[in-house]
Amino acid sequence: MTKPGISGLQWFVILAVTSIAMGPLRFPAYLSQQMDQHGWILLLLALAISLWNTYVAVRLSSRHPGAEIAEWSRLYLGKFLSAVYIGCIAIYFFIWGYLTFGEHWLLVSYLQLKYTPVYTIVLLVMPVVLYMVWKGTEAWARLFLLLGFVMAVWLLSINLPQLRNINVTNLLPLGNLGLPNLFGKNILTIFYLFKGFAVLYFLSPLIQSDKNLLRLSAAATVTAGAEVMLSYLLPIMVFGYETAKTFTFPYQESMETVPFLLLPFEKLSFLAPLFFVLVNIMILIVCVTCCSQALCRLFNTRRIKRMYVIVTVLMSLAFLRTLTVNEVDQLVYITALIFGAIFVLIPNYMWIVTLFRKEKTR
């Protein structure tokens, strides 16, 4: 009899969706502005780092089966530092949700809902988020599987037709590959992309496919990498990098070049607001779940459902303060710095420690 939990396919969808949707929607514009047509170098570097950190996350989780990071981090950091660490994780997932909602709201208002007050979307989204986390992880994992199929159809529908309009020569000349622009402030963005593996530290006790966990996680990360790469390359190949970097959302503009004559509307982007609301619900479910679990461990309480309500209400209030484009870009940098410490440096330190410990610990 199969134990209840998250199936391998459900985990694949969760990781792929979070790795795609938790990346900044403005990233294609920023990358075009900073690195012209050479931004794919930065994307490949970010993907390589994410694959390594996915490996670290799988190894640490498999070393502590049935436990999440909030339970076993004290083995490596001590009681006090572990409490500080878990508190930082909770804050990070809260900011993660705030930034994701803020970016999606910017795009939705940019597309269709320019005169819609933000509280309308909050009242539409957050009760659904609370209901799903209240039902439990297994329930929303099944929702992810269903919406993941919808998301796959959507991405194929907006990416494949754009290939008819591309001009590969827009990626030339390769020149110096943009290496002078790779360092400095730009390098921080690699710690923001493809960070869905952080969710594994909380969901690993529920995942059924332990033996295939590394392969499933790597495949999901590569799938996310392919989509983010297309979101950057397609606008450049369609418009050229000089034009692409003038857009607020280049990927959306390249999507507008594709007509759908068999549908009752001319452009598929007509459905974009609904699609982004669905994606936003999926990401906020993950953020509320992980933030609440971290806070429960921090305050040593098992009242997880009460924590779901508290976190959801606080997020809803925070969402009423909308972000500007400049604030989004600045928050991405800050989050990248925090993420680099919380989910890159410290887990790698823990993994190195495990190399010198033979026994498994709980």
Short mmCIF file of C-alpha atoms in Angstrom, two decimals:
data_model
loop_
_atom_site.label_atom_id
_atom_site.label_comp_id
_atom_site.label_asym_id
_atom_site.label_seq_id
_atom_site.Cartn_x
_atom_site.Cartn_y
_atom_site.Cartn_z
CA MET A 1 0.00 0.00 0.00
CA THR A 2 1.40 3.39 -0.99
CA LYS A 3 1.91 5.78 1.90
CA PRO A 4 0.03 9.09 1.67
CA GLY A 5 2.06 12.04 0.54
CA ILE A 6 3.31 13.75 -2.59
CA SER A 7 3.92 11.56 -5.64
CA GLY A 8 6.99 11.89 -7.81
CA LEU A 9 5.00 13.51 -10.63
CA GLN A 10 3.40 15.97 -8.23
CA TRP A 11 6.82 16.94 -6.89
CA PHE A 12 8.12 17.40 -10.43
CA VAL A 13 5.29 19.84 -11.17
CA ILE A 14 5.68 21.69 -7.86
CA LEU A 15 9.41 22.20 -8.38
CA ALA A 16 9.10 23.16 -12.06
CA VAL A 17 6.29 25.65 -11.42
CA THR A 18 7.98 27.27 -8.43
CA SER A 19 11.31 27.51 -10.25
CA ILE A 20 9.64 29.23 -13.21
CA ALA A 21 7.08 31.43 -11.51
CA MET A 22 9.18 32.50 -8.53
CA GLY A 23 11.72 34.03 -10.87
CA PRO A 24 11.32 37.76 -11.52
CA LEU A 25 9.01 38.52 -14.44
CA ARG A 26 11.11 41.59 -15.17
CA PHE A 27 14.26 39.53 -15.54
CA PRO A 28 14.17 39.31 -19.38
CA ALA A 29 13.99 43.12 -19.56
CA TYR A 30 16.74 43.59 -17.01
CA LEU A 31 18.99 41.02 -18.69
CA SER A 32 18.49 42.65 -22.10
CA GLN A 33 19.36 46.05 -20.68
CA GLN A 34 22.47 44.90 -18.84
CA MET A 35 23.92 42.20 -21.12
CA ASP A 36 22.27 42.79 -24.51
CA GLN A 37 22.06 39.45 -26.35
CA HIS A 38 24.62 37.73 -24.09
CA GLY A 39 22.39 37.18 -21.06
CA TRP A 40 22.10 33.46 -21.77
CA ILE A 41 25.57 33.11 -20.22
CA LEU A 42 24.19 34.35 -16.91
CA LEU A 43 21.18 32.06 -17.22
CA LEU A 44 23.33 28.99 -17.81
CA LEU A 45 25.48 29.90 -14.81
CA ALA A 46 22.38 30.35 -12.65
CA LEU A 47 21.02 26.98 -13.83
CA ALA A 48 24.31 25.22 -13.04
CA ILE A 49 24.38 26.70 -9.52
CA SER A 50 20.74 25.73 -8.99
CA LEU A 51 21.39 22.14 -10.10
CA TRP A 52 24.24 21.89 -7.60
CA ASN A 53 22.08 23.29 -4.80
CA THR A 54 19.32 20.88 -5.79
CA TYR A 55 21.83 18.05 -5.31
CA VAL A 56 22.78 19.45 -1.89
CA ALA A 57 19.10 19.76 -0.89
CA VAL A 58 18.36 16.17 -1.91
CA ARG A 59 21.40 14.82 -0.04
CA LEU A 60 20.63 16.74 3.14
CA SER A 61 16.96 15.74 3.02
CA SER A 62 17.77 12.07 2.43
CA ARG A 63 20.19 12.13 5.36
CA HIS A 64 17.34 13.23 7.64
CA PRO A 65 14.30 11.25 6.37
CA GLY A 66 10.97 12.28 7.79
CA ALA A 67 12.25 15.64 9.02
CA GLU A 68 12.32 19.14 7.57
CA ILE A 69 15.11 21.69 7.76
CA ALA A 70 13.65 23.39 10.82
CA GLU A 71 14.08 20.14 12.76
CA TRP A 72 17.61 19.13 11.80
CA SER A 73 19.32 22.48 11.26
CA ARG A 74 20.16 22.68 14.98
CA LEU A 75 22.42 19.64 14.53
CA TYR A 76 24.70 21.84 12.44
CA LEU A 77 24.10 25.34 13.79
CA GLY A 78 23.22 24.88 17.43
CA LYS A 79 19.96 25.82 19.13
CA PHE A 80 20.31 29.62 19.04
CA LEU A 81 21.72 30.00 15.51
CA SER A 82 19.19 27.47 14.26
CA ALA A 83 16.35 29.58 15.68
CA VAL A 84 17.76 32.68 13.97
CA TYR A 85 18.16 30.72 10.75
CA ILE A 86 14.58 29.42 10.80
CA GLY A 87 13.30 32.93 11.54
CA CYS A 88 15.18 34.23 8.50
CA ILE A 89 13.69 31.45 6.38
CA ALA A 90 10.17 32.40 7.50
CA ILE A 91 10.79 36.06 6.67
CA TYR A 92 12.29 35.08 3.35
CA PHE A 93 9.27 33.04 2.25
CA PHE A 94 7.01 35.91 3.32
CA ILE A 95 9.01 38.37 1.20
CA TRP A 96 9.10 35.78 -1.59
CA GLY A 97 5.30 35.71 -1.64
CA TYR A 98 5.07 39.50 -1.46
CA LEU A 99 7.48 39.97 -4.34
CA THR A 100 5.81 37.30 -6.47
CA PHE A 101 2.37 38.84 -5.95
CA GLY A 102 3.73 42.34 -6.56
CA GLU A 103 5.32 41.35 -9.87
CA HIS A 104 2.30 39.43 -11.08
CA TRP A 105 0.05 42.35 -10.16
CA LEU A 106 2.31 44.72 -12.09
CA LEU A 107 2.02 42.53 -15.16
CA VAL A 108 -1.74 41.95 -14.84
CA SER A 109 -2.41 45.68 -14.44
CA TYR A 110 0.00 46.36 -17.31
CA LEU A 111 -1.99 44.02 -19.58
CA GLN A 112 -5.69 44.34 -18.88
CA LEU A 113 -6.74 45.41 -15.39
CA LYS A 114 -5.38 48.95 -15.27
CA TYR A 115 -8.33 50.34 -13.33
CA THR A 116 -8.95 47.38 -11.04
CA PRO A 117 -8.09 48.04 -7.36
CA VAL A 118 -5.54 45.64 -5.92
CA TYR A 119 -7.81 44.62 -3.03
CA THR A 120 -10.14 42.97 -5.55
CA ILE A 121 -7.39 40.55 -6.57
CA VAL A 122 -6.39 40.03 -2.93
CA LEU A 123 -9.98 39.11 -2.03
CA LEU A 124 -10.10 36.78 -5.02
CA VAL A 125 -6.77 35.03 -4.43
CA MET A 126 -6.11 34.81 -0.69
CA PRO A 127 -9.28 32.93 0.39
CA VAL A 128 -8.43 30.27 -2.19
CA VAL A 129 -4.86 30.10 -0.88
CA LEU A 130 -6.05 29.75 2.72
CA TYR A 131 -8.58 27.08 1.78
CA MET A 132 -5.99 24.97 -0.03
CA VAL A 133 -3.32 25.15 2.68
CA TRP A 134 -6.02 24.41 5.25
CA LYS A 135 -6.92 21.22 3.36
CA GLY A 136 -3.31 20.07 3.62
CA THR A 137 -0.25 19.55 1.46
CA GLU A 138 -1.59 16.45 -0.26
CA ALA A 139 -4.69 18.36 -1.39
CA TRP A 140 -2.84 21.30 -2.91
CA ALA A 141 -0.27 18.96 -4.46
CA ARG A 142 -3.13 17.44 -6.48
CA LEU A 143 -4.19 20.96 -7.46
CA PHE A 144 -0.65 21.64 -8.66
CA LEU A 145 -0.79 18.54 -10.84
CA LEU A 146 -3.99 19.75 -12.50
CA LEU A 147 -2.88 23.36 -12.94
CA GLY A 148 0.57 22.18 -13.99
CA PHE A 149 -1.03 20.51 -17.01
CA VAL A 150 -2.84 23.78 -17.82
CA MET A 151 0.42 25.67 -17.45
CA ALA A 152 2.25 23.26 -19.77
CA VAL A 153 -0.42 23.69 -22.47
CA TRP A 154 -0.26 27.46 -22.04
CA LEU A 155 3.53 27.64 -22.34
CA LEU A 156 3.55 25.44 -25.43
CA SER A 157 0.81 27.60 -26.95
CA ILE A 158 2.73 30.85 -26.46
CA ASN A 159 6.25 29.59 -27.18
CA LEU A 160 5.98 27.35 -30.24
CA PRO A 161 4.07 29.84 -32.47
CA GLN A 162 6.66 32.52 -31.73
CA LEU A 163 9.32 30.38 -33.42
CA ARG A 164 7.78 31.39 -36.77
CA ASN A 165 8.73 35.01 -36.13
CA ILE A 166 12.27 34.64 -34.83
CA ASN A 167 15.49 35.74 -36.49
CA VAL A 168 18.44 33.85 -35.01
CA THR A 169 20.90 36.42 -36.36
CA ASN A 170 19.59 38.82 -33.70
CA LEU A 171 21.76 36.87 -31.25
CA LEU A 172 24.88 37.90 -33.18
CA PRO A 173 27.59 39.02 -32.85
CA LEU A 174 28.76 36.79 -30.03
CA GLY A 175 31.81 39.01 -29.51
CA ASN A 176 33.15 38.79 -25.98
CA LEU A 177 29.97 37.03 -24.75
CA GLY A 178 29.24 39.97 -22.48
CA LEU A 179 31.78 38.80 -19.89
CA PRO A 180 32.67 42.34 -18.70
CA ASN A 181 29.01 42.80 -17.69
CA LEU A 182 28.78 39.43 -15.97
CA PHE A 183 30.42 40.53 -12.75
CA GLY A 184 29.47 43.10 -10.14
CA LYS A 185 25.82 43.73 -9.41
CA ASN A 186 24.61 41.49 -12.22
CA ILE A 187 26.11 38.37 -10.69
CA LEU A 188 23.68 38.63 -7.75
CA THR A 189 20.73 37.78 -9.97
CA ILE A 190 21.92 34.20 -10.38
CA PHE A 191 21.00 33.60 -6.73
CA TYR A 192 17.42 34.63 -7.43
CA LEU A 193 16.69 32.34 -10.37
CA PHE A 194 15.59 28.68 -10.23
CA LYS A 195 15.25 28.65 -6.45
CA GLY A 196 12.39 26.18 -6.23
CA PHE A 197 14.74 23.65 -4.63
CA ALA A 198 14.35 25.59 -1.34
CA VAL A 199 10.83 24.13 -1.06
CA LEU A 200 12.35 20.63 -0.85
CA TYR A 201 13.64 21.36 2.64
CA PHE A 202 10.03 21.54 3.85
CA LEU A 203 8.26 19.00 1.62
CA SER A 204 10.84 16.20 1.58
CA PRO A 205 9.15 14.22 4.42
CA LEU A 206 6.02 13.90 2.26
CA ILE A 207 7.62 12.91 -1.05
CA GLN A 208 7.12 9.25 -1.90
CA SER A 209 9.73 8.77 -4.66
CA ASP A 210 12.87 8.87 -2.53
CA LYS A 211 14.97 6.82 -4.95
CA ASN A 212 14.16 9.01 -7.95
CA LEU A 213 14.12 12.29 -6.04
CA LEU A 214 17.40 13.59 -7.43
CA ARG A 215 16.53 12.77 -11.04
CA LEU A 216 13.03 14.23 -10.73
CA SER A 217 14.38 17.39 -9.11
CA ALA A 218 17.11 17.83 -11.72
CA ALA A 219 14.64 17.27 -14.58
CA ALA A 220 12.21 19.82 -13.12
CA THR A 221 15.00 22.38 -12.69
CA VAL A 222 16.20 21.90 -16.27
CA THR A 223 12.59 22.24 -17.51
CA ALA A 224 12.30 25.53 -15.64
CA GLY A 225 15.65 26.63 -17.05
CA ALA A 226 14.45 25.98 -20.61
CA GLU A 227 11.32 28.12 -20.09
CA VAL A 228 13.20 31.02 -18.49
CA MET A 229 15.77 30.85 -21.30
CA LEU A 230 12.97 31.11 -23.87
CA SER A 231 11.42 34.05 -22.02
CA TYR A 232 14.72 35.88 -22.48
CA LEU A 233 15.73 34.72 -25.98
CA LEU A 234 12.39 34.89 -27.80
CA PRO A 235 11.90 38.69 -27.47
CA ILE A 236 15.48 39.25 -28.63
CA MET A 237 15.11 36.93 -31.62
CA VAL A 238 11.74 38.49 -32.52
CA PHE A 239 12.54 42.20 -32.01
CA GLY A 240 16.33 42.41 -31.59
CA TYR A 241 17.96 43.25 -28.25
CA GLU A 242 17.93 47.02 -28.89
CA THR A 243 14.13 46.96 -29.08
CA ALA A 244 13.58 44.22 -26.51
CA LYS A 245 15.35 46.11 -23.75
CA THR A 246 12.99 49.08 -24.14
CA PHE A 247 9.97 46.99 -23.05
CA THR A 248 8.84 46.69 -19.44
CA PHE A 249 7.88 43.05 -20.06
CA PRO A 250 9.61 41.84 -23.29
CA TYR A 251 8.24 38.29 -23.10
CA GLN A 252 4.69 39.61 -23.03
CA GLU A 253 5.39 41.83 -26.06
CA SER A 254 6.74 38.92 -28.11
CA MET A 255 3.65 36.94 -27.12
CA GLU A 256 1.52 39.68 -28.69
CA THR A 257 3.02 38.91 -32.11
CA VAL A 258 1.21 35.57 -32.32
CA PRO A 259 -2.40 35.62 -33.65
CA PHE A 260 -4.81 32.77 -32.88
CA LEU A 261 -7.30 32.85 -35.71
CA LEU A 262 -9.28 29.82 -34.52
CA LEU A 263 -10.14 31.42 -31.18
CA PRO A 264 -12.88 33.98 -30.47
CA PHE A 265 -10.21 36.58 -29.65
CA GLU A 266 -7.26 37.73 -31.72
CA LYS A 267 -4.45 37.33 -29.20
CA LEU A 268 -3.89 34.62 -26.63
CA SER A 269 -2.62 37.30 -24.25
CA PHE A 270 -6.30 38.09 -23.64
CA LEU A 271 -6.21 35.16 -21.19
CA ALA A 272 -2.95 36.23 -19.57
CA PRO A 273 -4.51 37.90 -16.48
CA LEU A 274 -6.44 34.72 -15.61
CA PHE A 275 -3.33 32.61 -16.17
CA PHE A 276 -1.18 34.80 -13.92
CA VAL A 277 -3.83 34.77 -11.18
CA LEU A 278 -3.75 30.95 -11.23
CA VAL A 279 0.04 30.88 -11.13
CA ASN A 280 0.01 33.41 -8.31
CA ILE A 281 -2.31 31.18 -6.29
CA MET A 282 0.07 28.25 -6.76
CA ILE A 283 3.12 30.20 -5.62
CA LEU A 284 1.38 31.76 -2.64
CA ILE A 285 0.25 28.32 -1.49
CA VAL A 286 3.90 27.25 -1.37
CA CYS A 287 5.01 30.45 0.39
CA VAL A 288 2.27 30.30 3.04
CA THR A 289 2.96 26.61 3.68
CA CYS A 290 6.72 26.96 4.11
CA CYS A 291 6.52 30.22 6.07
CA SER A 292 3.93 28.75 8.45
CA GLN A 293 5.91 25.55 9.01
CA ALA A 294 9.03 27.57 9.80
CA LEU A 295 7.15 29.80 12.26
CA CYS A 296 5.58 26.81 14.00
CA ARG A 297 9.04 25.33 14.58
CA LEU A 298 10.39 28.69 15.69
CA PHE A 299 7.65 29.23 18.30
CA ASN A 300 7.42 25.51 19.15
CA THR A 301 3.73 25.18 18.41
CA ARG A 302 1.77 22.53 16.53
CA ARG A 303 -1.16 24.78 15.69
CA ILE A 304 -0.27 24.88 12.03
CA LYS A 305 -3.76 25.84 10.85
CA ARG A 306 -3.83 28.86 13.12
CA MET A 307 -0.45 29.84 11.71
CA TYR A 308 -1.84 29.46 8.18
CA VAL A 309 -4.53 32.01 9.03
CA ILE A 310 -2.06 34.45 10.61
CA VAL A 311 0.40 34.30 7.71
CA THR A 312 -2.38 34.58 5.11
CA VAL A 313 -3.90 37.63 6.80
CA LEU A 314 -0.50 39.34 7.16
CA MET A 315 0.30 38.64 3.51
CA SER A 316 -3.08 40.00 2.43
CA LEU A 317 -2.45 43.24 4.29
CA ALA A 318 1.05 43.52 2.82
CA PHE A 319 -0.30 43.02 -0.71
CA LEU A 320 -2.45 46.14 -0.40
CA ARG A 321 0.75 48.14 -0.71
CA THR A 322 1.61 47.67 -4.39
CA LEU A 323 5.16 47.75 -5.75
CA THR A 324 6.57 49.95 -8.49
CA VAL A 325 8.90 48.61 -11.19
CA ASN A 326 11.95 50.16 -9.48
CA GLU A 327 10.94 48.72 -6.11
CA VAL A 328 10.59 45.28 -7.66
CA ASP A 329 14.09 45.49 -9.14
CA GLN A 330 15.59 46.64 -5.83
CA LEU A 331 13.76 43.95 -3.87
CA VAL A 332 15.07 41.31 -6.28
CA TYR A 333 18.65 42.36 -5.47
CA ILE A 334 18.01 42.33 -1.72
CA THR A 335 16.28 38.95 -1.91
CA ALA A 336 19.11 37.55 -4.01
CA LEU A 337 21.62 38.51 -1.31
CA ILE A 338 19.50 36.99 1.46
CA PHE A 339 18.80 33.89 -0.61
CA GLY A 340 22.49 33.42 -1.31
CA ALA A 341 23.16 33.19 2.41
CA ILE A 342 20.07 31.26 3.53
CA PHE A 343 19.72 28.61 0.85
CA VAL A 344 23.16 28.49 -0.79
CA LEU A 345 25.98 29.15 1.67
CA ILE A 346 24.50 27.61 4.83
CA PRO A 347 23.13 24.38 3.25
CA ASN A 348 26.46 23.88 1.48
CA TYR A 349 28.18 24.24 4.85
CA MET A 350 25.80 21.64 6.30
CA TRP A 351 26.49 19.30 3.40
CA ILE A 352 30.26 19.60 3.94
CA VAL A 353 29.74 18.73 7.61
CA THR A 354 27.82 15.58 6.63
CA LEU A 355 30.86 14.37 4.70
CA PHE A 356 32.66 13.95 8.02
CA ARG A 357 29.74 12.32 9.82
CA LYS A 358 29.20 8.65 9.12
CA GLU A 359 26.01 8.10 11.07
CA LYS A 360 22.59 9.34 10.05
CA THR A 361 21.04 11.77 12.47
CA ARG A 362 17.51 12.93 13.03
#
